[in-house]
PDB file of C-alpha atoms and ligand atoms in Angstrom:
ATOM      1  CA  UNK A 213      -0.039  -0.057   0.032  1.00 53.00           C
ATOM      2  CA  UNK A 214       1.371   3.376  -0.952  1.00 64.00           C
ATOM      3  CA  UNK A 215       0.934   5.736   2.000  1.00 79.00           C
ATOM      4  CA  UNK A 216       0.191   9.396   1.819  1.00 88.00           C
ATOM      5  CA  UNK A 217       3.614  11.270   1.954  1.00 96.00           C
ATOM      6  CA  UNK A 218       4.167  12.831   5.418  1.00 98.00           C
ATOM      7  CA  UNK A 219       5.644  16.341   5.645  1.00 98.00           C
ATOM      8  CA  UNK A 220       7.883  17.123   8.562  1.00 98.00           C
ATOM      9  CA  UNK A 221       8.141  20.986   8.790  1.00 98.00           C
ATOM     10  CA  UNK A 222      11.471  22.509   9.865  1.00 98.00           C
ATOM     11  CA  UNK A 223      11.448  25.863  11.751  1.00 98.00           C
ATOM     12  CA  UNK A 224      14.180  27.633  13.595  1.00 98.00           C
ATOM     13  CA  UNK A 225      13.231  30.949  15.282  1.00 97.00           C
ATOM     14  CA  UNK A 226       9.710  32.264  15.792  1.00 98.00           C
ATOM     15  CA  UNK A 227      10.303  35.984  16.407  1.00 97.00           C
ATOM     16  CA  UNK A 228      10.267  39.457  14.855  1.00 95.00           C
ATOM     17  CA  UNK A 229      12.716  39.585  11.917  1.00 90.00           C
ATOM     18  CA  UNK A 230      16.253  40.715  12.574  1.00 89.00           C
ATOM     19  CA  UNK A 231      17.554  43.784  10.704  1.00 88.00           C
ATOM     20  CA  UNK A 232      17.518  43.714   6.846  1.00 90.00           C
ATOM     21  CA  UNK A 233      20.707  42.142   5.628  1.00 89.00           C
ATOM     22  CA  UNK A 234      21.294  39.968   8.709  1.00 89.00           C
ATOM     23  CA  UNK A 235      22.660  36.546   7.726  1.00 91.00           C
ATOM     24  CA  UNK A 236      20.027  33.750   7.857  1.00 91.00           C
ATOM     25  CA  UNK A 237      17.250  36.362   8.413  1.00 92.00           C
ATOM     26  CA  UNK A 238      15.073  33.979   6.292  1.00 93.00           C
ATOM     27  CA  UNK A 239      15.105  31.393   9.076  1.00 95.00           C
ATOM     28  CA  UNK A 240      13.206  33.674  11.458  1.00 96.00           C
ATOM     29  CA  UNK A 241       9.437  33.325  10.973  1.00 98.00           C
ATOM     30  CA  UNK A 242       7.247  35.956  12.668  1.00 97.00           C
ATOM     31  CA  UNK A 243       4.910  34.966  15.346  1.00 98.00           C
ATOM     32  CA  UNK A 244       1.973  36.178  13.358  1.00 98.00           C
ATOM     33  CA  UNK A 245       2.969  34.162  10.379  1.00 98.00           C
ATOM     34  CA  UNK A 246       3.641  31.006  12.485  1.00 98.00           C
ATOM     35  CA  UNK A 247       0.076  31.470  14.011  1.00 98.00           C
ATOM     36  CA  UNK A 248      -1.479  31.729  10.505  1.00 98.00           C
ATOM     37  CA  UNK A 249       0.452  28.671   9.310  1.00 98.00           C
ATOM     38  CA  UNK A 250      -0.712  26.556  12.248  1.00 98.00           C
ATOM     39  CA  UNK A 251      -4.195  27.867  11.803  1.00 98.00           C
ATOM     40  CA  UNK A 252      -4.147  26.844   8.191  1.00 98.00           C
ATOM     41  CA  UNK A 253      -2.985  23.346   9.098  1.00 98.00           C
ATOM     42  CA  UNK A 254      -5.918  23.022  11.419  1.00 98.00           C
ATOM     43  CA  UNK A 255      -8.406  24.423   8.861  1.00 97.00           C
ATOM     44  CA  UNK A 256      -7.229  21.842   6.343  1.00 97.00           C
ATOM     45  CA  UNK A 257      -7.596  19.058   8.840  1.00 97.00           C
ATOM     46  CA  UNK A 258      -4.057  18.344   9.524  1.00 98.00           C
ATOM     47  CA  UNK A 259      -2.946  17.194  13.008  1.00 98.00           C
ATOM     48  CA  UNK A 260       0.427  18.803  13.868  1.00 98.00           C
ATOM     49  CA  UNK A 261       2.656  16.276  15.762  1.00 98.00           C
ATOM     50  CA  UNK A 262       5.935  15.896  17.563  1.00 98.00           C
ATOM     51  CA  UNK A 263       8.309  13.281  16.289  1.00 98.00           C
ATOM     52  CA  UNK A 264       7.134  10.772  19.036  1.00 98.00           C
ATOM     53  CA  UNK A 265       3.512  11.305  18.131  1.00 98.00           C
ATOM     54  CA  UNK A 266       4.398  11.082  14.512  1.00 98.00           C
ATOM     55  CA  UNK A 267       6.443   7.801  14.847  1.00 98.00           C
ATOM     56  CA  UNK A 268       3.522   5.329  14.388  1.00 97.00           C
ATOM     57  CA  UNK A 269       2.484   7.115  11.201  1.00 97.00           C
ATOM     58  CA  UNK A 270       6.122   6.976   9.916  1.00 97.00           C
ATOM     59  CA  UNK A 271       6.235   3.273  10.720  1.00 95.00           C
ATOM     60  CA  UNK A 272       2.929   2.690   8.916  1.00 94.00           C
ATOM     61  CA  UNK A 273       1.106   1.544  12.053  1.00 95.00           C
ATOM     62  CA  UNK A 274      -1.285   4.436  11.898  1.00 95.00           C
ATOM     63  CA  UNK A 275      -2.678   6.472   8.991  1.00 94.00           C
ATOM     64  CA  UNK A 276      -4.110   9.949   8.936  1.00 95.00           C
ATOM     65  CA  UNK A 277      -3.643  13.503   7.829  1.00 96.00           C
ATOM     66  CA  UNK A 278      -0.647  14.392   9.884  1.00 98.00           C
ATOM     67  CA  UNK A 279       2.349  16.679   9.681  1.00 98.00           C
ATOM     68  CA  UNK A 280       5.446  16.680  11.860  1.00 98.00           C
ATOM     69  CA  UNK A 281       6.519  19.958  13.492  1.00 98.00           C
ATOM     70  CA  UNK A 282      10.183  20.388  14.316  1.00 98.00           C
ATOM     71  CA  UNK A 283      12.131  23.428  15.576  1.00 98.00           C
ATOM     72  CA  UNK A 284      15.840  23.327  15.398  1.00 98.00           C
ATOM     73  CA  UNK A 285      18.388  24.677  17.988  1.00 98.00           C
ATOM     74  CA  UNK A 286      16.150  25.323  21.081  1.00 98.00           C
ATOM     75  CA  UNK A 287      15.747  29.090  20.926  1.00 98.00           C
ATOM     76  CA  UNK A 288      13.900  30.788  23.912  1.00 98.00           C
ATOM     77  CA  UNK A 289      11.549  32.358  21.291  1.00 98.00           C
ATOM     78  CA  UNK A 290      10.129  28.826  20.643  1.00 98.00           C
ATOM     79  CA  UNK A 291       8.866  28.765  24.199  1.00 98.00           C
ATOM     80  CA  UNK A 292       7.562  32.461  24.167  1.00 98.00           C
ATOM     81  CA  UNK A 293       6.134  32.543  20.746  1.00 98.00           C
ATOM     82  CA  UNK A 294       5.526  29.038  19.336  1.00 98.00           C
ATOM     83  CA  UNK A 295       4.214  27.232  22.454  1.00 98.00           C
ATOM     84  CA  UNK A 296       1.046  29.275  22.969  1.00 98.00           C
ATOM     85  CA  UNK A 297       0.119  28.814  19.323  1.00 98.00           C
ATOM     86  CA  UNK A 298       0.780  25.158  19.386  1.00 98.00           C
ATOM     87  CA  UNK A 299      -1.323  24.712  22.489  1.00 98.00           C
ATOM     88  CA  UNK A 300      -4.134  26.769  21.039  1.00 98.00           C
ATOM     89  CA  UNK A 301      -4.175  24.436  17.972  1.00 98.00           C
ATOM     90  CA  UNK A 302      -3.862  21.323  20.032  1.00 98.00           C
ATOM     91  CA  UNK A 303      -0.595  20.454  18.257  1.00 98.00           C
ATOM     92  CA  UNK A 304       2.653  19.137  19.549  1.00 98.00           C
ATOM     93  CA  UNK A 305       6.207  19.751  18.200  1.00 98.00           C
ATOM     94  CA  UNK A 306       9.758  18.551  18.741  1.00 98.00           C
ATOM     95  CA  UNK A 307      12.532  21.134  19.577  1.00 98.00           C
ATOM     96  CA  UNK A 308      15.939  19.723  18.873  1.00 98.00           C
ATOM     97  CA  UNK A 309      18.351  21.062  21.463  1.00 98.00           C
ATOM     98  CA  UNK A 310      22.069  21.570  21.614  1.00 98.00           C
ATOM     99  CA  UNK A 311      22.892  20.190  25.055  1.00 98.00           C
ATOM    100  CA  UNK A 312      26.123  21.986  25.615  1.00 98.00           C
ATOM    101  CA  UNK A 313      24.413  25.453  25.062  1.00 98.00           C
ATOM    102  CA  UNK A 314      21.430  25.081  27.276  1.00 98.00           C
ATOM    103  CA  UNK A 315      20.890  28.597  28.565  1.00 98.00           C
ATOM    104  CA  UNK A 316      23.483  29.847  26.170  1.00 98.00           C
ATOM    105  CA  UNK A 317      23.651  31.339  22.692  1.00 98.00           C
ATOM    106  CA  UNK A 318      23.733  30.036  19.090  1.00 97.00           C
ATOM    107  CA  UNK A 319      27.564  30.589  19.069  1.00 96.00           C
ATOM    108  CA  UNK A 320      28.033  28.149  16.181  1.00 96.00           C
ATOM    109  CA  UNK A 321      26.465  30.822  13.934  1.00 91.00           C
ATOM    110  CA  UNK A 322      28.642  33.714  15.266  1.00 92.00           C
ATOM    111  CA  UNK A 323      31.377  33.582  12.610  1.00 90.00           C
ATOM    112  CA  UNK A 324      28.629  34.004   9.921  1.00 90.00           C
ATOM    113  CA  UNK A 325      27.461  37.220  11.561  1.00 88.00           C
ATOM    114  CA  UNK A 326      24.084  35.705  12.646  1.00 89.00           C
ATOM    115  CA  UNK A 327      22.793  37.952  15.462  1.00 89.00           C
ATOM    116  CA  UNK A 328      23.127  36.093  18.881  1.00 92.00           C
ATOM    117  CA  UNK A 329      19.903  34.715  20.348  1.00 95.00           C
ATOM    118  CA  UNK A 330      19.266  33.060  23.704  1.00 98.00           C
ATOM    119  CA  UNK A 331      18.683  29.271  23.891  1.00 98.00           C
ATOM    120  CA  UNK A 332      16.479  27.604  26.455  1.00 98.00           C
ATOM    121  CA  UNK A 333      17.966  26.595  29.740  1.00 98.00           C
ATOM    122  CA  UNK A 334      16.909  23.511  31.651  1.00 98.00           C
ATOM    123  CA  UNK A 335      14.026  25.264  33.417  1.00 98.00           C
ATOM    124  CA  UNK A 336      12.651  26.628  30.190  1.00 98.00           C
ATOM    125  CA  UNK A 337      12.963  23.310  28.445  1.00 98.00           C
ATOM    126  CA  UNK A 338      11.044  21.745  31.351  1.00 98.00           C
ATOM    127  CA  UNK A 339       8.236  24.321  30.743  1.00 98.00           C
ATOM    128  CA  UNK A 340       8.345  23.393  27.035  1.00 98.00           C
ATOM    129  CA  UNK A 341       7.883  19.719  28.070  1.00 98.00           C
ATOM    130  CA  UNK A 342       5.210  20.554  30.630  1.00 98.00           C
ATOM    131  CA  UNK A 343       3.390  22.415  27.817  1.00 98.00           C
ATOM    132  CA  UNK A 344       2.956  19.108  26.006  1.00 98.00           C
ATOM    133  CA  UNK A 345       5.834  19.446  23.700  1.00 98.00           C
ATOM    134  CA  UNK A 346       8.941  17.227  23.085  1.00 98.00           C
ATOM    135  CA  UNK A 347      12.742  17.678  23.327  1.00 98.00           C
ATOM    136  CA  UNK A 348      15.025  16.034  20.808  1.00 98.00           C
ATOM    137  CA  UNK A 349      18.759  15.992  20.390  1.00 98.00           C
ATOM    138  CA  UNK A 350      21.015  18.205  18.172  1.00 98.00           C
ATOM    139  CA  UNK A 351      24.410  17.180  19.458  1.00 98.00           C
ATOM    140  CA  UNK A 352      26.382  18.651  22.331  1.00 98.00           C
ATOM    141  CA  UNK A 353      28.060  21.602  20.444  1.00 98.00           C
ATOM    142  CA  UNK A 354      25.946  21.833  17.111  1.00 98.00           C
ATOM    143  CA  UNK A 355      28.861  19.869  15.602  1.00 97.00           C
ATOM    144  CA  UNK A 356      29.532  19.540  11.948  1.00 96.00           C
ATOM    145  CA  UNK A 357      29.780  15.762  11.959  1.00 97.00           C
ATOM    146  CA  UNK A 358      31.561  15.642   8.616  1.00 96.00           C
ATOM    147  CA  UNK A 359      34.492  17.390  10.236  1.00 96.00           C
ATOM    148  CA  UNK A 360      34.465  15.244  13.441  1.00 96.00           C
ATOM    149  CA  UNK A 361      36.437  12.039  13.859  1.00 96.00           C
ATOM    150  CA  UNK A 362      34.351   8.901  14.824  1.00 95.00           C
ATOM    151  CA  UNK A 363      35.149   9.163  18.557  1.00 96.00           C
ATOM    152  CA  UNK A 364      33.995  12.808  18.853  1.00 97.00           C
ATOM    153  CA  UNK A 365      30.967  12.267  16.536  1.00 98.00           C
ATOM    154  CA  UNK A 366      29.906   9.387  18.830  1.00 97.00           C
ATOM    155  CA  UNK A 367      30.222  11.613  21.911  1.00 97.00           C
ATOM    156  CA  UNK A 368      28.431  14.430  20.293  1.00 98.00           C
ATOM    157  CA  UNK A 369      25.569  12.070  19.433  1.00 98.00           C
ATOM    158  CA  UNK A 370      25.324   9.854  22.423  1.00 98.00           C
ATOM    159  CA  UNK A 371      26.466  12.438  24.941  1.00 98.00           C
ATOM    160  CA  UNK A 372      23.720  14.805  23.926  1.00 98.00           C
ATOM    161  CA  UNK A 373      21.119  12.231  24.798  1.00 98.00           C
ATOM    162  CA  UNK A 374      22.675  11.567  28.141  1.00 98.00           C
ATOM    163  CA  UNK A 375      23.046  15.130  28.979  1.00 98.00           C
ATOM    164  CA  UNK A 376      19.480  16.040  28.041  1.00 98.00           C
ATOM    165  CA  UNK A 377      17.865  13.040  29.790  1.00 98.00           C
ATOM    166  CA  UNK A 378      19.834  13.822  33.000  1.00 98.00           C
ATOM    167  CA  UNK A 379      19.043  17.592  32.997  1.00 98.00           C
ATOM    168  CA  UNK A 380      15.398  17.149  31.958  1.00 98.00           C
ATOM    169  CA  UNK A 381      14.436  13.821  33.481  1.00 97.00           C
ATOM    170  CA  UNK A 382      12.774  12.715  30.251  1.00 97.00           C
ATOM    171  CA  UNK A 383      13.596  10.243  27.526  1.00 98.00           C
ATOM    172  CA  UNK A 384      15.103  11.702  24.404  1.00 98.00           C
ATOM    173  CA  UNK A 385      14.363   9.565  21.444  1.00 98.00           C
ATOM    174  CA  UNK A 386      14.820  11.814  18.349  1.00 98.00           C
ATOM    175  CA  UNK A 387      17.855  13.164  16.722  1.00 98.00           C
ATOM    176  CA  UNK A 388      18.568  15.946  14.169  1.00 98.00           C
ATOM    177  CA  UNK A 389      21.914  16.322  12.277  1.00 98.00           C
ATOM    178  CA  UNK A 390      23.311  19.832  12.649  1.00 98.00           C
ATOM    179  CA  UNK A 391      23.341  21.509   9.289  1.00 95.00           C
ATOM    180  CA  UNK A 392      21.812  18.227   7.970  1.00 93.00           C
ATOM    181  CA  UNK A 393      25.287  16.954   7.504  1.00 93.00           C
ATOM    182  CA  UNK A 394      26.039  13.278   8.035  1.00 93.00           C
ATOM    183  CA  UNK A 395      27.502  10.145   6.625  1.00 94.00           C
ATOM    184  CA  UNK A 396      25.918   6.697   6.662  1.00 93.00           C
ATOM    185  CA  UNK A 397      28.211   5.857   9.701  1.00 95.00           C
ATOM    186  CA  UNK A 398      26.510   8.688  11.683  1.00 97.00           C
ATOM    187  CA  UNK A 399      23.063   7.147  11.026  1.00 97.00           C
ATOM    188  CA  UNK A 400      24.397   3.963  12.492  1.00 97.00           C
ATOM    189  CA  UNK A 401      25.814   5.792  15.600  1.00 98.00           C
ATOM    190  CA  UNK A 402      22.429   7.506  16.085  1.00 98.00           C
ATOM    191  CA  UNK A 403      20.713   4.186  15.994  1.00 98.00           C
ATOM    192  CA  UNK A 404      23.212   2.571  18.385  1.00 98.00           C
ATOM    193  CA  UNK A 405      22.877   5.442  20.799  1.00 98.00           C
ATOM    194  CA  UNK A 406      19.191   4.493  21.239  1.00 98.00           C
ATOM    195  CA  UNK A 407      17.393   7.060  19.142  1.00 98.00           C
ATOM    196  CA  UNK A 408      14.513   5.892  16.988  1.00 98.00           C
ATOM    197  CA  UNK A 409      14.543   8.653  14.282  1.00 98.00           C
ATOM    198  CA  UNK A 410      16.820  11.207  12.857  1.00 98.00           C
ATOM    199  CA  UNK A 411      15.986  14.174  10.577  1.00 98.00           C
ATOM    200  CA  UNK A 412      18.120  15.880   7.914  1.00 97.00           C
ATOM    201  CA  UNK A 413      17.880  19.030   5.798  1.00 95.00           C
ATOM    202  CA  UNK A 414      17.204  16.964   2.663  1.00 95.00           C
ATOM    203  CA  UNK A 415      14.053  18.448   1.222  1.00 96.00           C
ATOM    204  CA  UNK A 416      10.991  16.313   0.595  1.00 97.00           C
ATOM    205  CA  UNK A 417       8.046  14.681   2.257  1.00 97.00           C
ATOM    206  CA  UNK A 418       8.647  11.279   4.002  1.00 97.00           C
ATOM    207  CA  UNK A 419       7.787   8.287   1.822  1.00 95.00           C
ATOM    208  CA  UNK A 420       7.125   4.793   3.363  1.00 90.00           C
ATOM    209  CA  UNK A 421      10.425   3.558   1.888  1.00 91.00           C
ATOM    210  CA  UNK A 422      12.497   6.181   3.687  1.00 95.00           C
ATOM    211  CA  UNK A 423      15.058   5.300   6.270  1.00 96.00           C
ATOM    212  CA  UNK A 424      13.912   6.469   9.780  1.00 98.00           C
ATOM    213  CA  UNK A 425      17.476   7.712  10.418  1.00 98.00           C
ATOM    214  CA  UNK A 426      17.722   9.953   7.352  1.00 97.00           C
ATOM    215  CA  UNK A 427      14.305  11.584   7.303  1.00 98.00           C
ATOM    216  CA  UNK A 428      13.798  14.479   4.779  1.00 97.00           C
ATOM    217  CA  UNK A 429      11.954  17.625   5.869  1.00 98.00           C
ATOM    218  CA  UNK A 430      10.096  20.607   4.559  1.00 98.00           C
ATOM    219  CA  UNK A 431      11.710  24.080   5.333  1.00 97.00           C
ATOM    220  CA  UNK A 432       9.474  26.895   6.386  1.00 98.00           C
ATOM    221  CA  UNK A 433      11.050  30.432   6.017  1.00 97.00           C
ATOM    222  CA  UNK A 434      10.177  34.021   6.758  1.00 96.00           C
ATOM    223  CA  UNK A 435       8.972  34.320   3.093  1.00 95.00           C
ATOM    224  CA  UNK A 436       6.886  31.176   2.941  1.00 97.00           C
ATOM    225  CA  UNK A 437       3.377  32.329   2.144  1.00 97.00           C
ATOM    226  CA  UNK A 438       0.221  30.387   2.937  1.00 98.00           C
ATOM    227  CA  UNK A 439      -0.291  29.238  -0.663  1.00 98.00           C
ATOM    228  CA  UNK A 440       3.355  28.054  -0.882  1.00 98.00           C
ATOM    229  CA  UNK A 441       3.015  26.216   2.443  1.00 98.00           C
ATOM    230  CA  UNK A 442       0.057  24.475   1.082  1.00 98.00           C
ATOM    231  CA  UNK A 443       1.953  23.454  -2.021  1.00 97.00           C
ATOM    232  CA  UNK A 444       4.719  22.079   0.187  1.00 97.00           C
ATOM    233  CA  UNK A 445       2.283  19.971   2.248  1.00 96.00           C
ATOM    234  CA  UNK A 446      -0.187  18.819  -0.245  1.00 95.00           C
ATOM    235  CA  UNK A 447       1.689  18.440  -3.566  1.00 95.00           C
ATOM    236  CA  UNK A 448       4.994  17.043  -4.891  1.00 94.00           C
ATOM    237  CA  UNK A 449       6.527  20.626  -4.578  1.00 95.00           C
ATOM    238  CA  UNK A 450       9.229  19.471  -2.102  1.00 95.00           C
ATOM    239  CA  UNK A 451       9.686  16.137  -3.540  1.00 93.00           C
ATOM    240  CA  UNK A 452      10.912  17.251  -6.921  1.00 88.00           C
ATOM    241  CA  UNK A 453      14.411  17.661  -5.444  1.00 77.00           C
ATOM    242  CA  UNK A 454      14.624  14.070  -4.444  1.00 78.00           C
ATOM    243  CA  UNK A 455      16.097  11.238  -6.456  1.00 65.00           C
TER     244      UNK A 455
HETATM  245 ZN1   ZN B  25      20.752  23.569  14.005  1.00 55.20          ZN
END
C-alpha cells in the first residue's frame, strides 16, 4: 500500500525579523505568520505532531492527515512565541536542543554574523515539556559531523542524549543532524545510541520507503506564504528535489 507522503516541517526561530541584511534572516518566522500557518494546518484538517507522536505514522502503524512539526536549535523564542500557538491548535512539536548550550547562545552561527539569540535553559525546556511538547537532540555543540572524527561524533551524538535526559528527566528519542550533515556511519551511531529517528535537511516529504534515520523535511522560511506552504504540504513541490 502506498501511504500518503508525510511532511515534517522545519522551523528555527519564531520571532520578529532581525535587521535587513542579517545573515540567515530568512530562518526567522514571525509569530503572526507562525500562528497563521498553524491555523491553516488546522483548517485543512491536519494534525500537527511531535516526532514521538508522528512515529507510528512513519512506521505505517497508523494512518491519517498528519504533519510533523520540528524546531531546530532550542531558541527561547520557541517557548515564548511558538508554544502558545501550538497549544491553542492542540498540536505538539519537537524542539532539537544543543545540550552544551542550554541557557547559552547560538555561538556556532557567530562567525557567519548571525545575531546572537538566547537558547532555552533546563528550566525553560522543562516548561516546554510541561506544555505538551517534546525535546529532541541536536548534538552537544552543534557539531559539523563531517569534520568530526568517529570518537567525537559518537560523543556528540550519544552524549547529547545522556546530557538532556539527565538535565530534563525525560527520555530523548529523536535526533537531528546539525546543518543536516552526516555520513551513513553517523546514522548507525544515532541508532546505536538509542534514538529511533533522525531528521536531515534533505528536502521532501517522507515516503514509506525512507530510512527513519535519514528523514527528509520541509523548510518553512520567513518568506513562505500560505499558498506556498499548502503546495509544500499537499503536492510534490518539495519532492521534486529528491532522487
Ligand atoms: Zn541547527
